[in-house]
Amino acid sequence: MSRMLLVLALATVALSACGPFGEELHTLNAKVVSIQVLDGADESTFQQDAYTVGPASRLLLRSENLMDKTSSKVAKSARIRLYFPEVKDGSQWKNALKVCPLTRQWMMLATWTHAHPFGPPGRWARDGGDYSEAGCMKPATFVPRVEKPSTNPDVAQEVTPASVEFDALQYMNDFVVGRSNDQNFGLIVVSTETIRVQGDKGSFRPTFDVDYGTWTWNP
Amino acid sequence: MRGNYSLRWISVFGLALLCSQALAVTRVGNGDDGADLEGAIPLTEGRIFDARDEAVKLVRNLNTAGVPGLGKLLPELLYSPMYLAKKDVKARLKSDQADAHHDAAENVYARTFAESHASTRFFPAATKLDKDQLVALHIHEALHRALPESIREDESKVAQITVAITTPDSTHDQVAAATASVLPHEDRVRLSAASAVAAPESDGALVAPGPDRLSKPSQLGYRLRVFGDSPNATFKSNANQVHSLYSTFHPFGGRNSAFGMAVETGLVKLGSKTVMGPLFLGGDLRLWTIRDFDFGLRGGTTIDATAANEIKNGLLGRDIGRLSLFARKTSGLIYVDNNVSVIFPGKTQQTLGVVTYDYEFKTAFAVDLHLGASLLGGRLRVGAFGEYLLSKGFTVGGGAFPTYDTGAYRIVSAGPEAAFELDDLVLTVAGRWIVSTSEGISYDTMADLFGSGAGSGGLTGAVSVKF
C-alpha cells in the first residue's frame, strides 16, 4: 500500500511539473479596414502603435498559426484583451464595443469592401467584413489604467493602459478547436463609437490568452 | 525618300530626257579605257552608300518588282558593288554626254556597265550631290543594268523611267505606265508572260525587306508610358507612369539579317512616389524573309533586382520572361505586323506586416495585330492595333490565408499608333485601352510594366535615334 502511494505521489509530482499544456498567450496580428482607405497595401493599416475603430473602420485580428497549436487541445478558459492608450477607463464603451468571429478568409491586402483584391470572390458579402453576429463577444471585464512610479531612473512612470477582456471560451470551442488552419478566419473588433485601440506594434498589443486542458504549469 | 526631291534634279533628268530625244540614241557600253578604276575604293559607308538604302526603300514602296521590265531593278540596286574613284573624270564617252551623268564642269558623277551585277563607279563629283540627287543617280545607274537589253543603253528611255520613279508622289501605276511606254512590245509580252513576282531574284538568297530598318537597325531612345485608372479592377498596383531609357543594338548579322540586344530601365511613379523600376534585357533576331514577310524572334526578361523595394515587394516584383514570334510586311501603302507571344511562369513575394505571401504566376499568351498605312515613302506610319491576352492566372497564399487561385482570365485591348521618321529621328505614339476583360481584371494583374503596362492601358510616346 505504501509503495502504491509512493508511486502515485511521484507520478503526481512528475506530471504536475511537466504539464505540456497550461496557459498560452497568442499574439494577434492586426489589420484595420476603413471606408477611407482604398489601398489594401497602405502601410498605415498594419503594424501600427494604435488603430481607430468606429462606425467607418474595423480591426481584423488573427494569430496566423493558431489552429496548428490548438487543434487537439481542450480549452479551460480563453480571454481576448484589448488595450486603450488614451483613456483611464474603457468601461464607457461597454455597450459600443464587441469582438466577433469572422466567417471569411482574408489577407493583409483586405479593405472595407474586399477580403482580398484578386477578383470578385474576394469581395466581402457585407462591407466592413463578414462575421457571425451570434458569436460576438461583449466586454466582460474592464481594467482601468495603472500608473506607478518606475524603478528605472530614466522613466518617470510605468503605465499599464486601460484594458478590456472578452470571454472567448465559446469562440474557442465553436470556431477554433478541431478546425484546420484554412479555417482560421480570426476576429473583428466592431464599435459603434470611435475608439483608439492599442496596436500590434509595441508592448500592449491585442492578445488571446488560452488556458488549456487539466494540466497546469507548476514551475 | 519620296515627296522631297529637288525640283532641280527632276528638271535635270527632264532636261536630260529632252536632250537625249534630240540626240541620236546614246548607247552606254564598255567603251571606256578603265582609267577611272585606278585607285578606286569600295564604298561601304557615307552619303552615297546611305543614299542607296533610300533608293531601295523608294523602289520597294513603288513595288517595281511587279512592273514588267523592272523586275531586276531592286536586286541591281541592292547588290551592285559600289566604288568611289579618287579622281574626277571628264565626260568623254558618249554615255557621259547626257546631263544626268555630269555636272556643269563636265565631271562625271557615275558610270556602270549595261550588264547584270556590274559595279557602279562613283566619282568625287557625286559627293556634291544632295540625298535626293544621289537616290536618283543610284536608280538611274541600276536601270542601265536592270532593263531589258533592248532599251537599257538608251539614255532617253532610262531617263524617262528614272523621272517616273523619282517624281514626288509617284505611284506604282505611273511607273508601270512609263515603263510600258518605252518597253518594246515584244519585251512587254515576254516579261508579262513570265509574271512579275514580288520577291526579286537574288541568286536564291532571300532578301530581307525593309532595308531602311536593316541599314540602321539600332536605336537609342526615351519612352514615356502613362497608365489609365481601371475603376472596375479589384487589384490596383498604383503604377501610373514609367519613364524609361531604352536601346536596341544590332552589332551582329549582315545586311539581310540582324541579331540585336535590347536594354530598358527607368523610373516608375507609384502613387505620389517615384522609384527605381526594373531592368529589361532582351534581344531580337530576324530569321528570314519570304514573300516580302519579315519573320523573327524577339525575347527578353524583366528583372526586378534593380528595382526599389516598393516594386519588389508585391506583384510588380515578378521577373517576367517573354518570347515572341513576329511577322511583318510593308507592301506599298499598307503595313501589317503580327506577333504571337508567350509570357513564362514566375514567382514573387510580398511581405505585409509579419505575413509573407507567395505569388506564383502561370503561363500567359498574347496575340496582337498591327495594321496601318505607310505614307511619305514609309516615313509616316499611322494605324491601329489590337491584342488578345489570355493568362492562366496566379496563386497567392501565406500565413493563415490558404493558397488562392485566381483562375484564367483574358484582356482584350486596342488602340491607335503612329510613327514618324525624320532622317534618323523616330517619333512614336500609341494608345491602348481595354476593350473587354474578365471581371475585376486589369493590366495591374499582369504586373508587366514594360510589356502590357498597368491599369486600363494608357498612352505611350517615344523619341529615339536610329544608327
XYZ file of C-alpha atoms in Angstrom, chain A residues 5-197:
193
model
C 1.024 5.664 -2.517
C 4.650 6.479 -3.218
C 4.212 5.719 -6.913
C 1.073 7.855 -7.078
C 2.773 10.756 -5.319
C 5.768 10.620 -7.631
C 3.525 10.470 -10.662
C 1.556 13.486 -9.489
C 4.717 15.483 -8.903
C 6.175 14.460 -12.233
C 3.052 15.153 -14.192
C 2.346 18.401 -12.399
C 5.858 19.690 -13.027
C 5.922 18.644 -16.629
C 2.444 19.645 -17.883
C 2.822 20.349 -21.664
C -0.322 22.484 -21.914
C -1.486 25.107 -19.470
C -1.757 28.773 -20.375
C -0.681 30.084 -23.754
C -0.594 33.673 -24.881
C -1.230 34.075 -28.614
C -0.229 37.398 -30.066
C -2.665 38.770 -32.561
C -1.709 40.487 -35.805
C -3.897 43.432 -36.675
C -5.224 44.913 -39.901
C -7.547 47.900 -39.966
C -10.086 48.283 -42.746
C -11.821 51.606 -43.224
C -14.077 53.331 -45.701
C -11.423 55.974 -46.412
C -8.528 53.681 -47.256
C -8.964 52.009 -50.643
C -5.440 50.606 -50.964
C -5.032 47.360 -49.083
C -1.249 47.709 -49.117
C -1.394 51.076 -47.364
C 1.220 50.842 -44.629
C -0.949 52.752 -42.166
C -3.311 49.775 -41.987
C -0.954 47.341 -40.255
C 1.965 47.236 -37.817
C 0.875 50.431 -36.075
C 1.054 51.670 -32.486
C -2.690 52.242 -32.384
C -5.760 51.943 -34.559
C -9.045 53.794 -34.730
C -12.128 51.627 -34.577
C -15.563 53.074 -35.162
C -18.569 53.214 -37.458
C -16.326 53.624 -40.536
C -13.421 51.407 -39.546
C -12.916 48.000 -38.011
C -9.967 45.988 -36.792
C -9.239 42.496 -38.049
C -7.247 40.315 -35.630
C -5.672 36.921 -36.166
C -2.972 34.655 -34.817
C -1.622 33.264 -38.059
C -0.907 29.715 -36.864
C -3.448 29.442 -34.063
C -5.042 26.234 -35.311
C -1.709 24.457 -35.541
C -1.269 24.998 -31.829
C -4.782 24.214 -30.652
C -6.221 21.518 -32.839
C -6.015 18.699 -30.323
C -6.411 20.658 -27.121
C -9.317 21.417 -24.843
C -9.579 24.985 -23.606
C -10.495 25.599 -19.984
C -10.758 29.331 -20.418
C -9.954 31.899 -23.070
C -9.696 35.674 -22.929
C -9.178 38.328 -25.537
C -7.631 41.506 -24.222
C -7.535 44.910 -25.898
C -5.789 47.991 -24.547
C -6.845 51.613 -24.836
C -3.901 54.001 -24.986
C -5.696 57.264 -24.401
C -8.281 56.760 -21.646
C -8.176 55.893 -17.990
C -11.118 53.535 -18.103
C -12.737 51.861 -21.079
C -15.981 50.996 -19.378
C -17.662 53.898 -21.174
C -17.673 51.689 -24.257
C -19.163 48.572 -22.771
C -22.249 48.839 -24.954
C -20.494 50.133 -28.061
C -17.708 47.601 -28.375
C -17.758 43.949 -29.375
C -15.419 41.336 -30.794
C -16.876 38.901 -33.292
C -15.600 35.823 -35.144
C -15.026 36.405 -38.836
C -16.595 33.873 -41.198
C -14.491 34.520 -44.286
C -10.843 34.144 -45.211
C -8.922 37.376 -45.660
C -5.389 38.546 -46.198
C -3.368 41.602 -45.266
C -4.490 43.330 -48.511
C -8.061 43.394 -47.169
C -10.073 46.594 -47.429
C -13.501 47.765 -46.323
C -15.044 46.129 -49.408
C -12.770 43.180 -50.113
C -11.244 40.352 -48.115
C -8.657 40.087 -50.891
C -8.312 42.039 -54.137
C -7.963 39.213 -56.646
C -11.275 39.108 -58.373
C -14.958 39.087 -57.432
C -14.677 36.131 -54.991
C -12.603 38.420 -52.782
C -15.445 40.785 -52.066
C -16.949 40.756 -48.564
C -20.607 39.735 -48.635
C -21.148 42.749 -46.398
C -18.956 45.846 -46.440
C -16.742 46.048 -43.396
C -16.289 42.312 -43.032
C -18.291 39.095 -42.775
C -18.731 37.980 -39.175
C -21.071 35.906 -37.076
C -23.364 38.136 -35.044
C -24.319 35.174 -32.882
C -20.703 34.602 -31.956
C -19.992 38.201 -30.931
C -18.460 38.763 -27.505
C -19.304 41.753 -25.340
C -16.805 43.178 -22.842
C -16.620 41.121 -19.674
C -14.095 42.967 -17.553
C -12.658 46.469 -17.638
C -9.309 47.149 -16.031
C -8.516 50.829 -15.514
C -5.207 52.426 -16.380
C -2.477 51.885 -13.804
C 0.302 54.347 -13.235
C 3.036 53.692 -10.726
C 6.467 55.083 -10.064
C 9.126 53.483 -12.153
C 12.133 51.669 -10.748
C 14.049 52.841 -13.809
C 15.567 56.264 -13.090
C 15.229 57.200 -16.778
C 11.498 56.592 -16.846
C 9.113 58.750 -14.818
C 6.273 56.287 -14.584
C 5.371 52.774 -15.557
C 1.972 52.820 -17.213
C -0.299 49.906 -17.934
C -3.029 51.199 -20.256
C -6.668 50.645 -19.558
C -7.884 47.374 -20.998
C -10.954 45.267 -21.612
C -11.300 41.498 -21.564
C -13.682 39.387 -23.575
C -14.657 35.861 -22.595
C -13.670 33.856 -25.649
C -14.214 30.280 -24.441
C -17.338 29.822 -26.548
C -15.424 31.230 -29.521
C -12.609 28.720 -28.928
C -14.995 25.782 -28.836
C -17.159 26.869 -31.776
C -14.636 28.411 -34.163
C -11.138 27.194 -33.301
C -10.761 23.779 -31.707
C -10.938 20.913 -34.173
C -10.528 23.158 -37.233
C -7.656 23.337 -39.699
C -5.629 26.482 -40.249
C -7.504 27.052 -43.534
C -10.483 27.949 -41.373
C -8.525 30.312 -39.178
C -10.613 33.345 -40.028
C -9.718 35.419 -36.984
C -11.721 38.096 -35.231
C -13.070 41.541 -35.944
C -13.383 44.432 -33.489
C -16.570 46.364 -34.127
C -17.616 49.579 -32.410
C -20.457 51.997 -32.800
C -18.317 54.735 -31.241
C -14.889 55.944 -32.244
C -12.266 54.277 -30.071
C -8.471 54.167 -30.197
C -7.167 50.658 -29.621
